[in-house]
XYZ file of C-alpha atoms in Angstrom:
629
model
C 0.000 0.000 0.000
C 1.238 3.489 -0.778
C 3.070 5.131 2.190
C 0.812 8.174 2.146
C -2.266 5.999 2.844
C -0.525 4.321 5.783
C 0.597 7.766 6.969
C -3.005 8.947 6.782
C -4.177 6.200 9.135
C -1.275 6.872 11.514
C -2.023 10.592 11.541
C -5.672 9.918 12.216
C -4.879 7.708 15.193
C -2.378 10.227 16.537
C -4.819 13.103 16.061
C -7.782 11.312 17.589
C -5.808 10.583 20.696
C -8.110 8.796 22.869
C -14.157 8.825 23.828
C -16.657 6.500 24.300
C -18.559 7.947 21.334
C -19.570 5.452 18.677
C -18.756 2.460 20.876
C -22.090 1.081 19.648
C -20.703 1.070 16.070
C -17.463 -0.722 16.966
C -17.267 -4.554 16.738
C -17.738 -6.513 19.966
C -14.429 -8.337 19.460
C -12.473 -5.059 19.493
C -9.230 -5.262 21.462
C -8.080 -1.631 21.224
C -10.461 1.306 21.005
C -9.757 5.030 20.689
C -12.583 7.538 20.614
C -12.959 11.301 20.164
C -16.033 13.504 20.624
C -15.095 15.962 17.863
C -14.368 19.679 18.091
C -17.721 20.714 16.657
C -19.585 19.783 19.843
C -16.940 19.099 22.480
C -18.676 18.404 25.835
C -17.785 20.914 28.544
C -15.493 23.020 26.339
C -17.717 26.095 26.404
C -16.782 28.274 29.373
C -13.606 26.331 30.168
C -10.118 27.705 30.751
C -9.041 25.955 27.556
C -11.618 27.843 25.480
C -10.586 31.190 26.956
C -6.885 30.582 26.289
C -7.453 29.333 22.740
C -9.329 32.547 21.962
C -6.284 34.535 23.116
C -3.721 32.378 21.288
C -2.755 31.659 17.706
C -2.417 27.912 18.128
C -5.377 27.256 15.804
C -3.691 29.434 13.179
C -0.607 27.233 13.277
C -2.683 24.259 12.149
C -5.223 26.056 9.974
C -2.925 28.523 8.192
C 0.737 27.596 8.598
C 0.467 23.916 7.656
C -1.388 24.656 4.387
C 1.364 27.169 3.539
C 3.986 24.508 4.219
C 2.204 22.156 1.819
C 2.043 24.911 -0.814
C 5.783 25.466 -0.366
C 6.443 21.739 -0.890
C 4.302 21.863 -4.040
C 6.908 24.085 -5.731
C 9.452 21.265 -5.642
C 7.260 18.147 -5.487
C 3.660 18.716 -6.662
C 2.724 15.045 -6.400
C 3.780 14.672 -2.746
C 2.171 18.017 -1.909
C -1.108 16.821 -3.419
C -1.071 13.698 -1.273
C -0.204 15.720 1.848
C -2.981 18.204 1.112
C -5.495 15.393 0.767
C -4.320 13.844 4.034
C -4.458 17.217 5.795
C -7.981 17.911 4.548
C -9.181 14.505 5.724
C -7.631 14.893 9.181
C -9.062 18.408 9.553
C -12.520 17.188 8.537
C -12.500 14.141 10.802
C -11.336 16.185 13.792
C -14.689 17.994 13.773
C -16.850 14.881 14.110
C -17.257 12.091 16.697
C -14.797 9.402 15.590
C -13.564 6.043 16.826
C -10.583 3.938 15.759
C -10.459 0.234 16.610
C -8.327 -2.885 16.276
C -10.117 -6.259 16.338
C -7.314 -8.786 16.079
C -5.626 -10.668 13.264
C -7.044 -13.180 10.801
C -4.590 -16.089 11.048
C -6.673 -18.259 8.718
C -5.683 -16.214 5.669
C -2.675 -17.162 3.577
C -0.879 -14.157 5.044
C -2.138 -13.108 8.504
C -3.683 -9.650 8.318
C -4.936 -7.322 11.019
C -8.526 -6.167 11.228
C -8.788 -2.484 12.061
C -11.015 0.367 11.169
C -12.389 3.816 11.788
C -15.948 5.066 12.089
C -16.830 8.761 11.860
C -20.284 10.278 12.384
C -19.889 12.900 9.662
C -23.610 13.160 8.874
C -24.215 14.962 5.599
C -20.466 15.075 4.908
C -20.103 11.280 5.041
C -20.438 10.778 1.284
C -17.919 13.520 0.476
C -15.430 12.047 2.926
C -16.008 8.587 1.472
C -14.989 9.850 -1.958
C -11.818 11.434 -0.553
C -10.830 8.232 1.250
C -11.631 6.186 -1.833
C -9.306 8.458 -3.777
C -6.492 7.582 -1.360
C -7.222 3.877 -1.636
C -7.301 4.019 -5.416
C -3.873 5.653 -5.440
C -2.399 2.640 -3.648
C -0.825 0.190 -6.137
C -2.153 -3.390 -6.090
C -4.491 -5.018 -3.608
C -1.942 -5.888 -0.920
C -4.168 -4.516 1.881
C -7.942 -5.052 1.568
C -9.188 -1.568 2.482
C -12.714 -0.355 1.908
C -14.774 2.738 2.641
C -18.493 2.473 3.307
C -21.283 4.804 4.413
C -24.043 3.538 6.678
C -26.592 6.174 7.584
C -24.764 9.084 9.223
C -21.561 7.089 9.701
C -18.519 6.694 7.511
C -16.503 3.451 7.903
C -12.899 2.920 6.831
C -12.115 -0.793 7.187
C -8.910 -2.753 6.657
C -8.840 -6.551 6.747
C -12.648 -6.930 6.572
C -14.598 -8.568 3.761
C -18.385 -8.262 3.648
C -19.123 -8.493 7.361
C -22.189 -6.730 8.671
C -21.341 -3.438 10.327
C -22.014 -3.416 14.107
C -25.003 -1.404 15.245
C -26.056 -1.452 18.892
C -26.732 -5.166 19.360
C -23.356 -6.846 18.819
C -20.991 -3.988 19.565
C -18.262 -3.054 22.037
C -20.819 -1.041 24.019
C -22.513 -4.306 25.053
C -19.331 -6.034 26.298
C -19.378 -6.372 30.108
C -15.641 -5.804 30.542
C -15.753 -2.583 28.519
C -18.811 -1.337 30.392
C -17.180 -2.067 33.734
C -13.967 -0.294 32.724
C -15.642 2.907 31.535
C -17.777 3.013 34.683
C -14.587 4.130 36.455
C -14.087 7.030 34.009
C -15.925 10.275 33.241
C -19.489 9.936 32.066
C -19.138 12.420 29.225
C -15.456 12.567 28.219
C -13.835 14.339 25.315
C -11.722 11.296 24.557
C -11.403 7.738 25.785
C -9.090 4.772 25.222
C -9.567 1.098 26.049
C -7.431 -2.001 25.595
C -8.561 -5.541 26.394
C -5.277 -6.966 27.679
C -6.681 -10.480 28.096
C -7.732 -10.572 24.427
C -4.350 -9.191 23.402
C -2.641 -11.984 25.355
C -4.910 -14.498 23.597
C -3.905 -12.927 20.284
C -0.264 -13.282 21.277
C -0.891 -16.935 22.146
C -2.382 -17.519 18.693
C 0.508 -15.674 17.055
C 2.978 -17.870 18.927
C 1.161 -21.033 17.928
C 0.761 -19.854 14.349
C 4.453 -19.012 14.111
C 5.405 -22.336 15.682
C 3.200 -24.253 13.268
C 5.010 -22.696 10.328
C 8.365 -23.717 11.744
C 7.968 -27.154 13.298
C 11.501 -27.091 14.711
C 10.520 -24.316 17.123
C 7.287 -25.871 18.397
C 8.882 -27.542 21.422
C 10.921 -24.464 22.277
C 7.869 -22.183 22.173
C 5.802 -24.563 24.251
C 8.527 -24.916 26.858
C 9.269 -21.345 27.822
C 6.430 -19.088 26.577
C 3.653 -20.367 28.929
C 6.112 -20.311 31.821
C 6.963 -16.649 31.185
C 3.308 -15.646 31.137
C 2.416 -17.639 34.260
C 5.508 -16.699 36.287
C 5.158 -12.982 35.598
C 1.578 -12.906 36.876
C 0.588 -10.672 33.949
C -2.325 -12.989 33.160
C -4.076 -11.259 36.043
C -4.198 -8.052 34.009
C -7.595 -7.857 32.284
C -7.873 -4.449 30.639
C -6.861 -0.802 30.848
C -8.911 2.312 30.127
C -8.420 6.037 30.439
C -10.280 9.196 29.489
C -10.009 12.958 29.514
C -12.672 15.628 29.668
C -13.713 18.911 31.174
C -14.744 19.121 34.797
C -16.204 22.554 35.379
C -13.686 24.975 33.888
C -10.798 22.560 34.424
C -9.458 19.498 32.626
C -9.593 16.059 34.256
C -8.021 12.726 33.347
C -9.005 9.337 34.764
C -7.625 5.855 34.274
C -8.380 2.324 35.447
C -6.180 -0.751 35.390
C -8.365 -3.853 35.734
C -6.206 -6.198 37.817
C -8.462 -7.818 40.436
C -7.105 -9.217 43.694
C -5.502 -11.511 44.594
C -2.547 -10.350 42.488
C 0.564 -12.453 41.937
C 3.973 -12.009 40.349
C 4.804 -8.525 39.148
C 1.228 -7.355 39.706
C 1.656 -7.980 43.446
C 3.903 -4.888 43.453
C 0.703 -2.835 43.250
C -0.163 -3.855 46.790
C 1.664 -1.359 49.009
C 0.518 0.649 52.047
C -0.999 4.066 51.433
C 1.026 7.244 51.851
C 0.781 8.693 55.345
C 0.450 12.346 56.282
C 3.661 11.904 58.265
C 5.493 11.525 54.945
C 3.853 14.630 53.502
C 4.919 16.734 56.491
C 8.393 16.635 54.958
C 7.114 18.905 52.138
C 7.195 22.667 52.912
C 3.958 24.589 52.592
C 5.457 26.794 49.852
C 6.506 23.864 47.651
C 6.375 24.622 43.938
C 5.678 20.986 43.196
C 6.016 17.554 44.742
C 5.438 13.951 43.790
C 5.276 10.910 46.025
C 4.893 7.301 44.951
C 5.763 3.705 45.717
C 8.863 1.916 44.469
C 10.324 -1.040 46.362
C 13.515 -2.048 44.547
C 14.233 -4.991 46.853
C 10.751 -6.419 46.345
C 10.978 -5.891 42.578
C 14.260 -7.794 42.353
C 12.848 -10.556 44.569
C 9.783 -10.924 42.309
C 11.951 -10.970 39.185
C 14.243 -13.568 40.738
C 11.266 -15.732 41.687
C 9.677 -15.375 38.236
C 12.812 -16.293 36.277
C 13.386 -19.210 38.633
C 10.004 -20.653 37.682
C 10.890 -20.289 34.009
C 14.448 -21.608 34.150
C 16.494 -22.312 37.321
C 19.654 -21.345 35.434
C 18.243 -17.872 34.864
C 17.723 -17.557 38.612
C 21.353 -18.521 39.134
C 22.355 -15.763 36.704
C 20.343 -13.227 38.742
C 22.007 -14.479 41.941
C 25.420 -14.151 40.302
C 24.640 -10.579 39.261
C 23.533 -9.732 42.809
C 26.703 -11.384 44.130
C 28.893 -9.370 41.746
C 27.313 -6.101 42.889
C 27.705 -7.176 46.521
C 31.424 -7.861 46.001
C 31.923 -4.514 44.270
C 30.167 -2.621 47.067
C 31.745 -4.612 49.884
C 28.260 -4.834 51.400
C 25.234 -7.040 50.716
C 23.241 -5.047 48.151
C 19.929 -6.647 49.117
C 19.986 -6.853 52.931
C 22.142 -3.760 53.583
C 21.240 -1.368 50.763
C 17.812 -2.019 49.209
C 15.785 -3.776 51.910
C 16.374 -1.078 54.585
C 14.787 1.520 52.297
C 11.062 2.159 52.594
C 8.545 1.639 49.769
C 7.634 5.326 49.394
C 9.716 8.002 47.663
C 9.087 11.728 47.766
C 10.550 14.481 45.561
C 9.858 18.203 45.757
C 11.214 21.698 45.124
C 10.479 24.673 47.355
C 11.834 28.270 47.436
C 13.338 27.906 50.931
C 15.251 24.795 49.839
C 18.116 26.108 47.685
C 15.818 28.562 45.952
C 13.466 26.024 44.426
C 13.581 24.890 40.804
C 15.778 22.078 39.606
C 18.735 23.159 41.750
C 16.680 22.782 44.907
C 15.105 19.454 43.965
C 15.368 16.882 46.748
C 14.343 13.237 47.053
C 13.328 11.651 50.362
C 12.787 8.097 51.519
C 11.409 7.044 54.879
C 13.601 4.047 55.667
C 12.577 0.872 57.456
C 15.965 0.456 59.174
C 17.968 3.662 59.632
C 21.139 1.959 60.898
C 21.398 -0.467 57.980
C 20.363 2.196 55.479
C 23.180 4.497 56.591
C 25.770 1.732 56.275
C 24.496 0.621 52.877
C 24.414 4.151 51.462
C 27.931 4.788 52.732
C 29.072 1.706 50.835
C 27.348 2.949 47.662
C 28.896 6.431 48.044
C 32.364 4.976 48.555
C 31.958 2.685 45.555
C 30.774 5.558 43.330
C 33.659 7.879 44.259
C 36.299 5.107 44.034
C 34.981 3.967 40.651
C 35.075 7.515 39.275
C 38.608 8.054 40.614
C 39.771 4.721 39.172
C 38.384 5.488 35.709
C 40.053 8.893 35.701
C 43.366 7.357 36.775
C 43.189 4.704 34.049
C 42.809 7.478 31.475
C 45.682 9.447 33.085
C 43.351 12.369 33.773
C 45.002 15.132 35.859
C 41.935 15.336 38.099
C 40.276 13.186 40.718
C 36.829 12.797 42.249
C 36.479 11.894 45.890
C 33.762 11.286 48.416
C 33.774 13.169 51.689
C 31.671 14.279 54.661
C 30.819 17.648 56.149
C 29.030 18.483 59.394
C 26.356 21.156 59.615
C 25.296 21.325 63.222
C 24.276 17.787 64.133
C 23.650 16.853 60.501
C 26.291 14.688 58.801
C 26.231 15.209 55.043
C 27.977 12.790 52.706
C 28.843 14.155 49.277
C 30.869 13.534 46.133
C 33.111 16.498 45.338
C 32.436 17.384 41.704
C 32.110 20.605 39.700
C 28.727 22.172 38.885
C 26.805 19.802 41.176
C 27.719 18.077 44.430
C 25.545 14.973 44.868
C 24.789 14.730 48.590
C 22.752 12.770 51.091
C 22.117 12.731 54.825
C 20.085 10.845 57.415
C 17.591 12.849 59.465
C 15.851 10.527 61.882
C 14.043 7.867 59.861
C 14.416 9.827 56.640
C 17.225 9.821 54.109
C 17.483 12.977 52.003
C 19.177 13.202 48.598
C 20.009 16.442 46.820
C 22.180 17.955 44.133
C 23.892 20.195 46.703
C 24.546 20.052 50.467
C 22.494 23.246 50.889
C 19.341 21.611 49.527
C 19.867 18.622 51.850
C 20.205 20.992 54.802
C 16.990 22.800 53.878
C 15.060 19.537 53.516
C 16.413 18.218 56.831
C 15.251 21.381 58.615
C 11.718 20.863 57.299
C 11.716 17.243 58.538
C 12.910 18.328 61.986
C 10.369 21.117 62.415
C 7.433 19.515 60.530
C 5.832 22.977 60.676
C 4.127 24.837 57.856
C 3.973 21.722 55.726
C 2.024 21.211 52.539
C -0.781 19.791 54.681
C -1.448 23.366 55.891
C -1.691 24.808 52.373
C -5.362 25.588 51.455
C -4.696 25.020 47.734
C -3.424 21.524 48.483
C -6.374 20.800 50.785
C -8.814 21.839 48.048
C -7.010 19.651 45.531
C -7.184 16.583 47.781
C -10.876 17.189 48.434
C -11.527 17.441 44.722
C -9.604 14.278 43.877
C -11.664 12.443 46.545
C -9.052 9.813 47.273
C -7.983 8.332 50.617
C -5.600 6.613 51.096
C -3.374 7.108 48.068
C -0.559 5.078 46.541
C 0.811 8.012 44.568
C 0.262 11.755 44.673
C 1.491 14.799 42.769
C 0.966 18.537 43.182
C 2.097 21.569 41.179
C 1.507 25.201 42.088
C 1.231 26.443 38.510
C 0.722 30.138 39.413
C 4.155 29.927 41.061
C 6.055 27.744 38.591
C 4.679 29.559 35.525
C 6.670 32.668 36.453
C 9.883 30.844 35.605
C 8.707 28.403 32.944
C 6.758 30.837 30.765
C 9.950 32.092 29.110
C 10.894 28.585 28.014
C 7.345 28.031 26.751
C 7.589 31.176 24.616
C 10.858 29.879 23.210
C 9.298 26.538 22.320
C 6.236 28.144 20.753
C 8.435 30.226 18.464
C 10.063 27.160 16.953
C 7.254 27.409 14.426
C 9.065 30.557 13.287
C 11.536 28.359 11.407
C 8.954 28.409 8.623
C 9.461 32.193 8.277
C 12.981 31.491 6.989
C 11.387 29.763 3.984
C 8.943 32.532 3.165
C 6.015 31.128 5.151
C 4.300 33.658 7.387
C 3.709 32.467 10.936
C 1.970 34.244 13.833
C 4.545 36.087 16.005
C 2.410 35.572 19.123
C 1.540 31.878 19.394
C 0.725 31.491 23.091
C -1.233 34.105 25.106
C 0.584 36.890 26.983
C 1.510 35.982 30.544
C -1.124 38.163 32.221
C -3.828 36.337 30.229
C -2.375 32.929 31.017
C -2.101 33.807 34.703
C -5.845 34.459 34.930
C -6.515 30.819 34.062
C -3.928 29.102 36.250
C -4.561 27.068 39.384
C -2.861 24.195 41.175
C -2.831 20.859 39.394
C -2.245 17.382 40.697
C -3.012 13.693 40.514
C -3.737 10.778 42.802
C -3.329 7.033 42.335
C -4.897 4.342 44.507
C -5.326 0.581 44.515
C -8.342 -1.438 45.614
C -9.720 -4.944 45.092
C -10.640 -4.137 41.471
C -7.265 -2.774 40.413
C -5.432 0.520 40.165
C -7.109 3.880 39.593
C -5.805 7.362 38.932
C -7.352 10.795 38.714
C -5.699 14.085 37.765
C -6.881 17.668 37.375
C -5.308 20.724 35.731
C -6.641 24.050 34.447
C -6.320 22.991 30.788
C -4.725 20.234 28.670
C -0.950 20.591 28.441
C -0.654 22.622 31.633
C 2.145 20.262 32.721
C 4.443 22.289 30.428
C 4.341 25.031 33.060
C 5.642 22.879 35.898
C 8.882 21.058 36.539
C 12.325 22.567 36.135
C 12.577 26.337 36.285
C 12.258 28.312 33.108
C 15.809 29.721 32.961
C 17.240 26.231 33.334
C 14.938 24.832 30.634
C 15.813 27.803 28.425
C 19.522 27.315 29.060
C 19.197 23.655 28.077
C 17.339 24.576 24.887
C 19.881 27.275 24.028
C 22.718 24.860 24.695
C 21.128 22.342 22.343
C 21.046 25.000 19.635
C 24.420 26.644 20.309
C 26.516 23.512 20.725
C 26.094 22.381 17.090
C 26.991 25.908 15.955
C 30.095 25.928 18.173
C 31.012 22.481 16.879
C 30.650 23.639 13.278
C 32.857 26.667 14.023
C 35.490 24.396 15.540
C 35.353 22.118 12.510
C 35.757 25.115 10.182
C 38.765 26.290 12.206
C 40.329 22.827 12.044
C 39.760 22.713 8.295
C 41.491 26.088 7.877
C 44.463 24.924 9.947
C 44.633 21.709 7.931
C 44.587 23.634 4.640
C 47.353 25.964 5.864
C 49.481 22.985 6.906
C 48.981 21.305 3.558
C 50.067 24.482 1.758
C 53.220 24.651 3.865
C 54.013 20.998 3.176
C 53.456 21.534 -0.539
C 55.790 24.533 -0.591
C 58.438 22.596 1.355
C 58.212 19.682 -1.070
C 58.636 22.038 -4.023
C 61.722 23.648 -2.470
C 63.226 20.229 -1.626
C 62.687 19.027 -5.199
C 64.331 22.183 -6.578
C 67.394 21.578 -4.368
C 67.662 17.821 -5.137
C 67.219 17.553 -8.900
C 63.455 17.046 -8.716
C 63.592 14.307 -6.058
C 61.085 14.322 -3.188
C 62.104 13.418 0.401
C 61.518 9.929 1.763
C 59.847 11.312 4.921
C 58.569 14.628 6.205
C 61.341 14.432 8.801
C 63.860 15.359 6.110
C 61.965 18.611 5.505
C 62.133 19.406 9.223
C 65.835 18.603 9.468
C 66.563 20.813 6.458
C 64.494 23.585 8.076
C 62.055 23.642 5.167
C 59.129 22.816 7.476
C 58.549 23.867 11.115
C 58.220 20.937 13.568
C 54.751 21.986 14.739
């Protein structure tokens, strides 16, 4: 099939993103479903922060005006490609306005060559016939009949089908909307979302099973091998307990909300058992200052993960378990301390990271990570062993390369706080124990600031009204993971980097394509529509759930590292290639000058020796015809 037709389908899927609309027109055996409500009647959009900001921005102009100009510019050099791109663009722009769903319903292994069954349905109404003709035009441009694609109109709906013959189109009765697993999954999401995605993991595993068996049948020599290890991998990992996953996004009041659900019912085994961890306590959150710009806390138990992996590979092949044990033993020997019992197991299951103005000024420089350990004594000893290993390894590598520098680990006292650090330029990775907490930071100063907050436990994030309102809105207790971002605060530093990114579209101006100079709204307009954003994750008997809220889609671009640091990174990425090119040009000039000197020296030598050239360049140096350098 012609690449442009494949690109069209890919662009459609990427553009549609992820809505429950038209689930009654999608086959019941669908494994992956993506739905979109359409921009023409987007639920909840009117009166939202997103609507207000779009009115004050030129983002729509980038898609509606700049891209067509780019295609026109391409047409000057390649009219045929430009025509295909224009057709694809027009189709994507048209489909974006209407409720649309994309689906994948497995693979037909009975055919001579297995082929996937996928499709798209769009409720284009009166425009369905016009869109059908445009899609048919794309299909007709594809050489041969290698992929059986067809376009059909049924009432108000347009269908684009690949891998289907003359099957009856689903309508209400036998559709995805009637499947119990799908209905249960979406019951955990918004009732009226803008977009929605669903994947039946159990059906996908069944498809994988069939693919394995089909592949084995075609190569009889591999049948025994497949049957020996593949079922063991699936059973040992515990992933068979994963049934489906679904997520959605939509407007909630003036804000934007995302929800997701991982259907993994208890009891969970293997890797899925890692979901079962205690909830995050308020005692952990007291370590976050009230003025924090952002924080994130979640569960990660490295010791338990390695134990589960070791157990799983042992069930598959005892030799693989021996290999894991050997790897653990090698790390233990390198550290001089048992990596499992002295380093990983003493750490607690919850990790916290945050940045606050009173901790090294906030931003990336003030970012700290905190773990509430299970055994402070063992944790201190294990981390000391890791610090010593890291500094010794760095020093050894430098010595092997005869570098005139060294890196060492050391300790400094600040009051009663003992801070261990690795002396290095630009950043000084540091850590310290404060009671039952271990604090990591890029600088000793940030560790000191975080330790002070742990000691006082006053004016924590629990006292911040904006955080309290966010928790009440997320309606989750207890939580497995939690994040918070004070966008009105972080936007002051990140807005500059966002302006820089938005002006990347200005590259088109260099090729004679006019682009809007103001892409994103001015800061005072943006500030009117900012509020705190955050997310919460929790686990229950049904599986894992998450819920997040932000003022508008994409608001996460305004949180994270500080703007100047992001801008510096972007500028570095642009300037370094230019500096490198300048260095290369300088080297080329030096090389050319050297070659000219060598040529002149050879000519002089030949004139002095009856036209004979020297055997080596050393003769030119000895005869002072060429400088040694």
